[in-house]
Amino acid sequence: MDIRQVPLSDLEQLETPNPKIRSDQDIRAWQTTRSYGDYAIFLRRLNDSVVGYYLPWSSENPSNAIINTVKLLDTLDSWIDEIPPQETPQRFGNLSFRKWGARLEDKSDELLNALLPSEYSPVIPHLKPYLLTSFGSFLRMDYGTGHETSFALFLLCLVLIRFFKPKPDEERELVLRVFLRYLRLCWRLQDVYKLEPAGSHGVWGLDDFHFLGYIFGSGQLRDQKEIPVSAVLRPPLPPTNLYFMLIMRVHDVKNGPFHEHSSQLHSIAVGVPNWSKVNSGLFKMYEAEVLGKRVVVQHIPLGGLLEWSIPNTETTSTNPKASPLPALASPPVILNGASRMDTDTRTRAPWANNR
């Protein structure tokens, strides 16, 4: 499906985004908004763009928008060298991460002005909140899937204003070049500043820090018949896709048997018959365990480009199954996650009944 375009001339009429989710009812309301549908379409398009494409990735003519976004991430990475971790022992995170975050807050306007052509300058107040929440909490010194989602929404905003073009070649670059560079930056932030997982489910979670890379990586492998899902149990894995890279990252940062510290990833490897079902199941899990959890998404800015306009307040507050998402080709991007929200914090395996 196509992604709508927001004319730059409309920006002055839009509010500046800020956190709006304070309750589970707010999550259900969010699921009725056009911005939620935009994000669903965006993720499906990114996923579909990388099916059958592998790493290392190279292309002849990436757009200036792609090149400059990678340069922005390179700049943020260089700050880590300039702001080394404090040597004094610290139990939760390293205080130097707050210095890194303070520099991001101070220089965010400068960074976005360097990224965008001058005619896009009115969009900076709408992008800045997403950029600032993409790399972790500078107060709590942690990082998690809510911050990763903020970065994906940052990219979506840039598509809505057509800084990035919604076409397969550009979307492939967003995953295999921009998102991969973002992942590497976040890994370095986690390692150097000893960031804590934000809202981790522990052994019952998919990953302490990331989720979208597993979706895109299983998307790369979606039509693959020669590599079984169980291949992930036989490391080392070649860095040919984001799924394998994230599995090897888990091995780098965790000790002990894989089935004990990463039970969900292990259960996928032994119980899911093909990569297509892994891919569709992870979309469902992402909605339930990331977008459907208040503690994960409560700090994500909404409004403005990602409008917070509730079409029917009475319906959304009384009918938890209400969903505005467009009908998409099977498998759906996000399936009525409100109906799966419950008080159990353990991650469900949505593919268990989908074999």
JSON list of C-alpha atoms in Angstrom, two decimals, residues 95-252:
[
{"chain": "A", "resi": 95, "resn": "LEU", "atom": "CA", "xyz": [27.28, 8.70, 33.73]},
{"chain": "A", "resi": 96, "resn": "SER", "atom": "CA", "xyz": [29.12, 9.73, 30.57]},
{"chain": "A", "resi": 97, "resn": "PHE", "atom": "CA", "xyz": [26.05, 8.61, 28.62]},
{"chain": "A", "resi": 98, "resn": "ARG", "atom": "CA", "xyz": [24.26, 11.63, 30.05]},
{"chain": "A", "resi": 99, "resn": "LYS", "atom": "CA", "xyz": [27.02, 13.84, 28.63]},
{"chain": "A", "resi": 100, "resn": "TRP", "atom": "CA", "xyz": [26.55, 12.17, 25.25]},
{"chain": "A", "resi": 101, "resn": "GLY", "atom": "CA", "xyz": [22.81, 12.77, 25.51]},
{"chain": "A", "resi": 102, "resn": "ALA", "atom": "CA", "xyz": [23.29, 16.39, 26.55]},
{"chain": "A", "resi": 103, "resn": "ARG", "atom": "CA", "xyz": [25.39, 16.96, 23.44]},
{"chain": "A", "resi": 104, "resn": "LEU", "atom": "CA", "xyz": [22.66, 15.41, 21.31]},
{"chain": "A", "resi": 105, "resn": "GLU", "atom": "CA", "xyz": [20.09, 17.72, 22.87]},
{"chain": "A", "resi": 106, "resn": "ASP", "atom": "CA", "xyz": [22.34, 20.74, 22.35]},
{"chain": "A", "resi": 107, "resn": "LYS", "atom": "CA", "xyz": [23.22, 19.91, 18.75]},
{"chain": "A", "resi": 108, "resn": "SER", "atom": "CA", "xyz": [20.04, 18.26, 17.47]},
{"chain": "A", "resi": 109, "resn": "ASP", "atom": "CA", "xyz": [18.90, 21.37, 15.57]},
{"chain": "A", "resi": 110, "resn": "GLU", "atom": "CA", "xyz": [22.34, 21.70, 14.02]},
{"chain": "A", "resi": 111, "resn": "LEU", "atom": "CA", "xyz": [22.36, 18.02, 13.02]},
{"chain": "A", "resi": 112, "resn": "LEU", "atom": "CA", "xyz": [18.92, 18.21, 11.43]},
{"chain": "A", "resi": 113, "resn": "ASN", "atom": "CA", "xyz": [19.76, 21.42, 9.61]},
{"chain": "A", "resi": 114, "resn": "ALA", "atom": "CA", "xyz": [22.82, 19.69, 8.15]},
{"chain": "A", "resi": 115, "resn": "LEU", "atom": "CA", "xyz": [20.73, 16.66, 7.18]},
{"chain": "A", "resi": 116, "resn": "LEU", "atom": "CA", "xyz": [17.85, 18.47, 5.48]},
{"chain": "A", "resi": 117, "resn": "PRO", "atom": "CA", "xyz": [17.75, 20.90, 2.54]},
{"chain": "A", "resi": 118, "resn": "SER", "atom": "CA", "xyz": [16.75, 24.41, 3.58]},
{"chain": "A", "resi": 119, "resn": "GLU", "atom": "CA", "xyz": [13.18, 24.06, 2.32]},
{"chain": "A", "resi": 120, "resn": "TYR", "atom": "CA", "xyz": [12.63, 21.29, 4.88]},
{"chain": "A", "resi": 121, "resn": "SER", "atom": "CA", "xyz": [13.60, 23.43, 7.88]},
{"chain": "A", "resi": 122, "resn": "PRO", "atom": "CA", "xyz": [9.97, 23.83, 9.09]},
{"chain": "A", "resi": 123, "resn": "VAL", "atom": "CA", "xyz": [9.89, 20.08, 9.81]},
{"chain": "A", "resi": 124, "resn": "ILE", "atom": "CA", "xyz": [12.76, 20.16, 12.32]},
{"chain": "A", "resi": 125, "resn": "PRO", "atom": "CA", "xyz": [10.54, 20.72, 15.41]},
{"chain": "A", "resi": 126, "resn": "HIS", "atom": "CA", "xyz": [8.51, 17.69, 14.32]},
{"chain": "A", "resi": 127, "resn": "LEU", "atom": "CA", "xyz": [11.56, 15.46, 13.87]},
{"chain": "A", "resi": 128, "resn": "LYS", "atom": "CA", "xyz": [13.63, 16.51, 16.87]},
{"chain": "A", "resi": 129, "resn": "PRO", "atom": "CA", "xyz": [11.56, 14.69, 19.55]},
{"chain": "A", "resi": 130, "resn": "TYR", "atom": "CA", "xyz": [11.97, 11.38, 17.69]},
{"chain": "A", "resi": 131, "resn": "LEU", "atom": "CA", "xyz": [15.71, 11.82, 17.23]},
{"chain": "A", "resi": 132, "resn": "LEU", "atom": "CA", "xyz": [16.15, 12.61, 20.92]},
{"chain": "A", "resi": 133, "resn": "THR", "atom": "CA", "xyz": [14.31, 9.45, 21.99]},
{"chain": "A", "resi": 134, "resn": "SER", "atom": "CA", "xyz": [16.02, 7.10, 19.53]},
{"chain": "A", "resi": 135, "resn": "PHE", "atom": "CA", "xyz": [19.14, 6.20, 21.51]},
{"chain": "A", "resi": 136, "resn": "GLY", "atom": "CA", "xyz": [17.99, 5.54, 25.05]},
{"chain": "A", "resi": 137, "resn": "SER", "atom": "CA", "xyz": [16.94, 7.36, 28.19]},
{"chain": "A", "resi": 138, "resn": "PHE", "atom": "CA", "xyz": [19.63, 9.74, 29.35]},
{"chain": "A", "resi": 139, "resn": "LEU", "atom": "CA", "xyz": [18.00, 9.93, 32.78]},
{"chain": "A", "resi": 140, "resn": "ARG", "atom": "CA", "xyz": [17.64, 6.19, 33.40]},
{"chain": "A", "resi": 141, "resn": "MET", "atom": "CA", "xyz": [20.68, 5.31, 31.25]},
{"chain": "A", "resi": 142, "resn": "ASP", "atom": "CA", "xyz": [18.86, 2.46, 29.54]},
{"chain": "A", "resi": 143, "resn": "TYR", "atom": "CA", "xyz": [17.83, 1.46, 26.03]},
{"chain": "A", "resi": 144, "resn": "GLY", "atom": "CA", "xyz": [15.07, -0.73, 24.66]},
{"chain": "A", "resi": 145, "resn": "THR", "atom": "CA", "xyz": [12.60, -1.47, 21.91]},
{"chain": "A", "resi": 146, "resn": "GLY", "atom": "CA", "xyz": [10.65, 1.75, 22.56]},
{"chain": "A", "resi": 147, "resn": "HIS", "atom": "CA", "xyz": [13.75, 3.76, 21.64]},
{"chain": "A", "resi": 148, "resn": "GLU", "atom": "CA", "xyz": [14.27, 1.59, 18.57]},
{"chain": "A", "resi": 149, "resn": "THR", "atom": "CA", "xyz": [10.65, 2.30, 17.59]},
{"chain": "A", "resi": 150, "resn": "SER", "atom": "CA", "xyz": [11.27, 6.03, 17.97]},
{"chain": "A", "resi": 151, "resn": "PHE", "atom": "CA", "xyz": [14.04, 5.80, 15.38]},
{"chain": "A", "resi": 152, "resn": "ALA", "atom": "CA", "xyz": [11.76, 3.91, 12.99]},
{"chain": "A", "resi": 153, "resn": "LEU", "atom": "CA", "xyz": [9.12, 6.64, 13.47]},
{"chain": "A", "resi": 154, "resn": "PHE", "atom": "CA", "xyz": [11.82, 9.25, 12.79]},
{"chain": "A", "resi": 155, "resn": "LEU", "atom": "CA", "xyz": [12.44, 7.54, 9.44]},
{"chain": "A", "resi": 156, "resn": "LEU", "atom": "CA", "xyz": [8.69, 7.32, 8.78]},
{"chain": "A", "resi": 157, "resn": "CYS", "atom": "CA", "xyz": [8.33, 11.08, 9.31]},
{"chain": "A", "resi": 158, "resn": "LEU", "atom": "CA", "xyz": [11.06, 11.66, 6.74]},
{"chain": "A", "resi": 159, "resn": "VAL", "atom": "CA", "xyz": [9.12, 9.48, 4.29]},
{"chain": "A", "resi": 160, "resn": "LEU", "atom": "CA", "xyz": [5.85, 11.33, 4.94]},
{"chain": "A", "resi": 161, "resn": "ILE", "atom": "CA", "xyz": [7.49, 14.60, 3.85]},
{"chain": "A", "resi": 162, "resn": "ARG", "atom": "CA", "xyz": [9.23, 12.79, 0.97]},
{"chain": "A", "resi": 163, "resn": "PHE", "atom": "CA", "xyz": [12.79, 13.45, 2.12]},
{"chain": "A", "resi": 164, "resn": "PHE", "atom": "CA", "xyz": [13.02, 9.70, 1.57]},
{"chain": "A", "resi": 165, "resn": "LYS", "atom": "CA", "xyz": [11.10, 8.37, -1.41]},
{"chain": "A", "resi": 166, "resn": "PRO", "atom": "CA", "xyz": [8.63, 5.51, -0.79]},
{"chain": "A", "resi": 167, "resn": "LYS", "atom": "CA", "xyz": [10.00, 3.20, -3.46]},
{"chain": "A", "resi": 168, "resn": "PRO", "atom": "CA", "xyz": [11.59, -0.23, -3.02]},
{"chain": "A", "resi": 169, "resn": "ASP", "atom": "CA", "xyz": [15.17, 0.81, -3.81]},
{"chain": "A", "resi": 170, "resn": "GLU", "atom": "CA", "xyz": [15.12, 3.61, -1.22]},
{"chain": "A", "resi": 171, "resn": "GLU", "atom": "CA", "xyz": [13.28, 1.49, 1.36]},
{"chain": "A", "resi": 172, "resn": "ARG", "atom": "CA", "xyz": [15.90, -1.24, 0.92]},
{"chain": "A", "resi": 173, "resn": "GLU", "atom": "CA", "xyz": [18.59, 1.35, 1.62]},
{"chain": "A", "resi": 174, "resn": "LEU", "atom": "CA", "xyz": [16.74, 2.41, 4.77]},
{"chain": "A", "resi": 175, "resn": "VAL", "atom": "CA", "xyz": [16.97, -1.13, 6.12]},
{"chain": "A", "resi": 176, "resn": "LEU", "atom": "CA", "xyz": [20.30, -2.44, 4.84]},
{"chain": "A", "resi": 177, "resn": "ARG", "atom": "CA", "xyz": [22.27, 0.78, 5.12]},
{"chain": "A", "resi": 178, "resn": "VAL", "atom": "CA", "xyz": [20.60, 3.25, 7.51]},
{"chain": "A", "resi": 179, "resn": "PHE", "atom": "CA", "xyz": [19.01, 0.85, 10.02]},
{"chain": "A", "resi": 180, "resn": "LEU", "atom": "CA", "xyz": [22.11, -1.34, 10.08]},
{"chain": "A", "resi": 181, "resn": "ARG", "atom": "CA", "xyz": [24.24, 1.72, 10.83]},
{"chain": "A", "resi": 182, "resn": "TYR", "atom": "CA", "xyz": [21.81, 2.66, 13.59]},
{"chain": "A", "resi": 183, "resn": "LEU", "atom": "CA", "xyz": [22.10, -0.83, 15.08]},
{"chain": "A", "resi": 184, "resn": "ARG", "atom": "CA", "xyz": [25.88, -0.66, 15.14]},
{"chain": "A", "resi": 185, "resn": "LEU", "atom": "CA", "xyz": [25.77, 2.74, 16.82]},
{"chain": "A", "resi": 186, "resn": "CYS", "atom": "CA", "xyz": [23.32, 1.48, 19.46]},
{"chain": "A", "resi": 187, "resn": "TRP", "atom": "CA", "xyz": [25.46, -1.59, 20.13]},
{"chain": "A", "resi": 188, "resn": "ARG", "atom": "CA", "xyz": [28.43, 0.66, 20.76]},
{"chain": "A", "resi": 189, "resn": "LEU", "atom": "CA", "xyz": [26.44, 2.93, 23.06]},
{"chain": "A", "resi": 190, "resn": "GLN", "atom": "CA", "xyz": [25.28, -0.14, 25.00]},
{"chain": "A", "resi": 191, "resn": "ASP", "atom": "CA", "xyz": [28.80, -1.53, 25.31]},
{"chain": "A", "resi": 192, "resn": "VAL", "atom": "CA", "xyz": [30.73, 1.64, 26.08]},
{"chain": "A", "resi": 193, "resn": "TYR", "atom": "CA", "xyz": [28.22, 3.20, 28.48]},
{"chain": "A", "resi": 194, "resn": "LYS", "atom": "CA", "xyz": [26.96, -0.10, 29.93]},
{"chain": "A", "resi": 195, "resn": "LEU", "atom": "CA", "xyz": [23.32, 0.74, 29.26]},
{"chain": "A", "resi": 196, "resn": "GLU", "atom": "CA", "xyz": [20.64, -1.25, 31.06]},
{"chain": "A", "resi": 197, "resn": "PRO", "atom": "CA", "xyz": [17.84, -2.96, 29.11]},
{"chain": "A", "resi": 198, "resn": "ALA", "atom": "CA", "xyz": [14.66, -0.85, 29.23]},
{"chain": "A", "resi": 199, "resn": "GLY", "atom": "CA", "xyz": [11.60, -2.90, 30.11]},
{"chain": "A", "resi": 200, "resn": "SER", "atom": "CA", "xyz": [13.29, -6.24, 29.47]},
{"chain": "A", "resi": 201, "resn": "HIS", "atom": "CA", "xyz": [11.23, -9.39, 29.94]},
{"chain": "A", "resi": 202, "resn": "GLY", "atom": "CA", "xyz": [14.43, -11.21, 30.84]},
{"chain": "A", "resi": 203, "resn": "VAL", "atom": "CA", "xyz": [14.51, -14.82, 29.69]},
{"chain": "A", "resi": 204, "resn": "TRP", "atom": "CA", "xyz": [10.91, -14.52, 28.42]},
{"chain": "A", "resi": 205, "resn": "GLY", "atom": "CA", "xyz": [11.71, -11.65, 26.08]},
{"chain": "A", "resi": 206, "resn": "LEU", "atom": "CA", "xyz": [12.91, -11.94, 22.50]},
{"chain": "A", "resi": 207, "resn": "ASP", "atom": "CA", "xyz": [15.94, -9.69, 23.04]},
{"chain": "A", "resi": 208, "resn": "ASP", "atom": "CA", "xyz": [16.96, -7.32, 25.83]},
{"chain": "A", "resi": 209, "resn": "PHE", "atom": "CA", "xyz": [17.40, -4.36, 23.50]},
{"chain": "A", "resi": 210, "resn": "HIS", "atom": "CA", "xyz": [16.14, -4.88, 19.92]},
{"chain": "A", "resi": 211, "resn": "PHE", "atom": "CA", "xyz": [13.25, -6.26, 17.90]},
{"chain": "A", "resi": 212, "resn": "LEU", "atom": "CA", "xyz": [12.92, -4.69, 14.44]},
{"chain": "A", "resi": 213, "resn": "GLY", "atom": "CA", "xyz": [16.17, -6.20, 13.19]},
{"chain": "A", "resi": 214, "resn": "TYR", "atom": "CA", "xyz": [14.71, -9.68, 13.75]},
{"chain": "A", "resi": 215, "resn": "ILE", "atom": "CA", "xyz": [11.68, -8.73, 11.67]},
{"chain": "A", "resi": 216, "resn": "PHE", "atom": "CA", "xyz": [13.75, -7.33, 8.80]},
{"chain": "A", "resi": 217, "resn": "GLY", "atom": "CA", "xyz": [16.27, -10.17, 9.02]},
{"chain": "A", "resi": 218, "resn": "SER", "atom": "CA", "xyz": [13.57, -12.83, 8.84]},
{"chain": "A", "resi": 219, "resn": "GLY", "atom": "CA", "xyz": [12.12, -10.81, 5.97]},
{"chain": "A", "resi": 220, "resn": "GLN", "atom": "CA", "xyz": [15.43, -11.14, 4.13]},
{"chain": "A", "resi": 221, "resn": "LEU", "atom": "CA", "xyz": [15.16, -14.91, 4.60]},
{"chain": "A", "resi": 222, "resn": "ARG", "atom": "CA", "xyz": [11.41, -15.14, 4.04]},
{"chain": "A", "resi": 223, "resn": "ASP", "atom": "CA", "xyz": [11.60, -17.05, 0.75]},
{"chain": "A", "resi": 224, "resn": "GLN", "atom": "CA", "xyz": [14.75, -18.96, 1.67]},
{"chain": "A", "resi": 225, "resn": "LYS", "atom": "CA", "xyz": [14.28, -22.74, 1.46]},
{"chain": "A", "resi": 226, "resn": "GLU", "atom": "CA", "xyz": [17.88, -23.93, 1.75]},
{"chain": "A", "resi": 227, "resn": "ILE", "atom": "CA", "xyz": [18.63, -22.42, 5.19]},
{"chain": "A", "resi": 228, "resn": "PRO", "atom": "CA", "xyz": [16.44, -23.95, 7.90]},
{"chain": "A", "resi": 229, "resn": "VAL", "atom": "CA", "xyz": [15.30, -21.84, 10.85]},
{"chain": "A", "resi": 230, "resn": "SER", "atom": "CA", "xyz": [17.21, -24.26, 13.11]},
{"chain": "A", "resi": 231, "resn": "ALA", "atom": "CA", "xyz": [20.48, -23.08, 11.53]},
{"chain": "A", "resi": 232, "resn": "VAL", "atom": "CA", "xyz": [20.60, -20.32, 14.15]},
{"chain": "A", "resi": 233, "resn": "LEU", "atom": "CA", "xyz": [21.44, -22.99, 16.75]},
{"chain": "A", "resi": 234, "resn": "ARG", "atom": "CA", "xyz": [24.79, -23.66, 15.08]},
{"chain": "A", "resi": 235, "resn": "PRO", "atom": "CA", "xyz": [26.97, -20.57, 15.56]},
{"chain": "A", "resi": 236, "resn": "PRO", "atom": "CA", "xyz": [29.02, -18.88, 14.34]},
{"chain": "A", "resi": 237, "resn": "LEU", "atom": "CA", "xyz": [26.53, -17.55, 11.81]},
{"chain": "A", "resi": 238, "resn": "PRO", "atom": "CA", "xyz": [27.55, -15.61, 8.70]},
{"chain": "A", "resi": 239, "resn": "PRO", "atom": "CA", "xyz": [26.62, -11.89, 8.82]},
{"chain": "A", "resi": 240, "resn": "THR", "atom": "CA", "xyz": [24.46, -12.19, 5.72]},
{"chain": "A", "resi": 241, "resn": "ASN", "atom": "CA", "xyz": [21.25, -10.90, 7.28]},
{"chain": "A", "resi": 242, "resn": "LEU", "atom": "CA", "xyz": [20.09, -8.90, 10.27]},
{"chain": "A", "resi": 243, "resn": "TYR", "atom": "CA", "xyz": [18.58, -11.91, 12.04]},
{"chain": "A", "resi": 244, "resn": "PHE", "atom": "CA", "xyz": [21.89, -13.79, 12.10]},
{"chain": "A", "resi": 245, "resn": "MET", "atom": "CA", "xyz": [23.74, -10.64, 13.15]},
{"chain": "A", "resi": 246, "resn": "LEU", "atom": "CA", "xyz": [21.43, -10.12, 16.11]},
{"chain": "A", "resi": 247, "resn": "ILE", "atom": "CA", "xyz": [21.75, -13.77, 17.14]},
{"chain": "A", "resi": 248, "resn": "MET", "atom": "CA", "xyz": [25.54, -13.44, 17.14]},
{"chain": "A", "resi": 249, "resn": "ARG", "atom": "CA", "xyz": [25.20, -10.20, 19.10]},
{"chain": "A", "resi": 250, "resn": "VAL", "atom": "CA", "xyz": [23.30, -12.16, 21.77]},
{"chain": "A", "resi": 251, "resn": "HIS", "atom": "CA", "xyz": [26.14, -14.67, 21.92]},
{"chain": "A", "resi": 252, "resn": "ASP", "atom": "CA", "xyz": [28.62, -11.80, 22.34]}
]
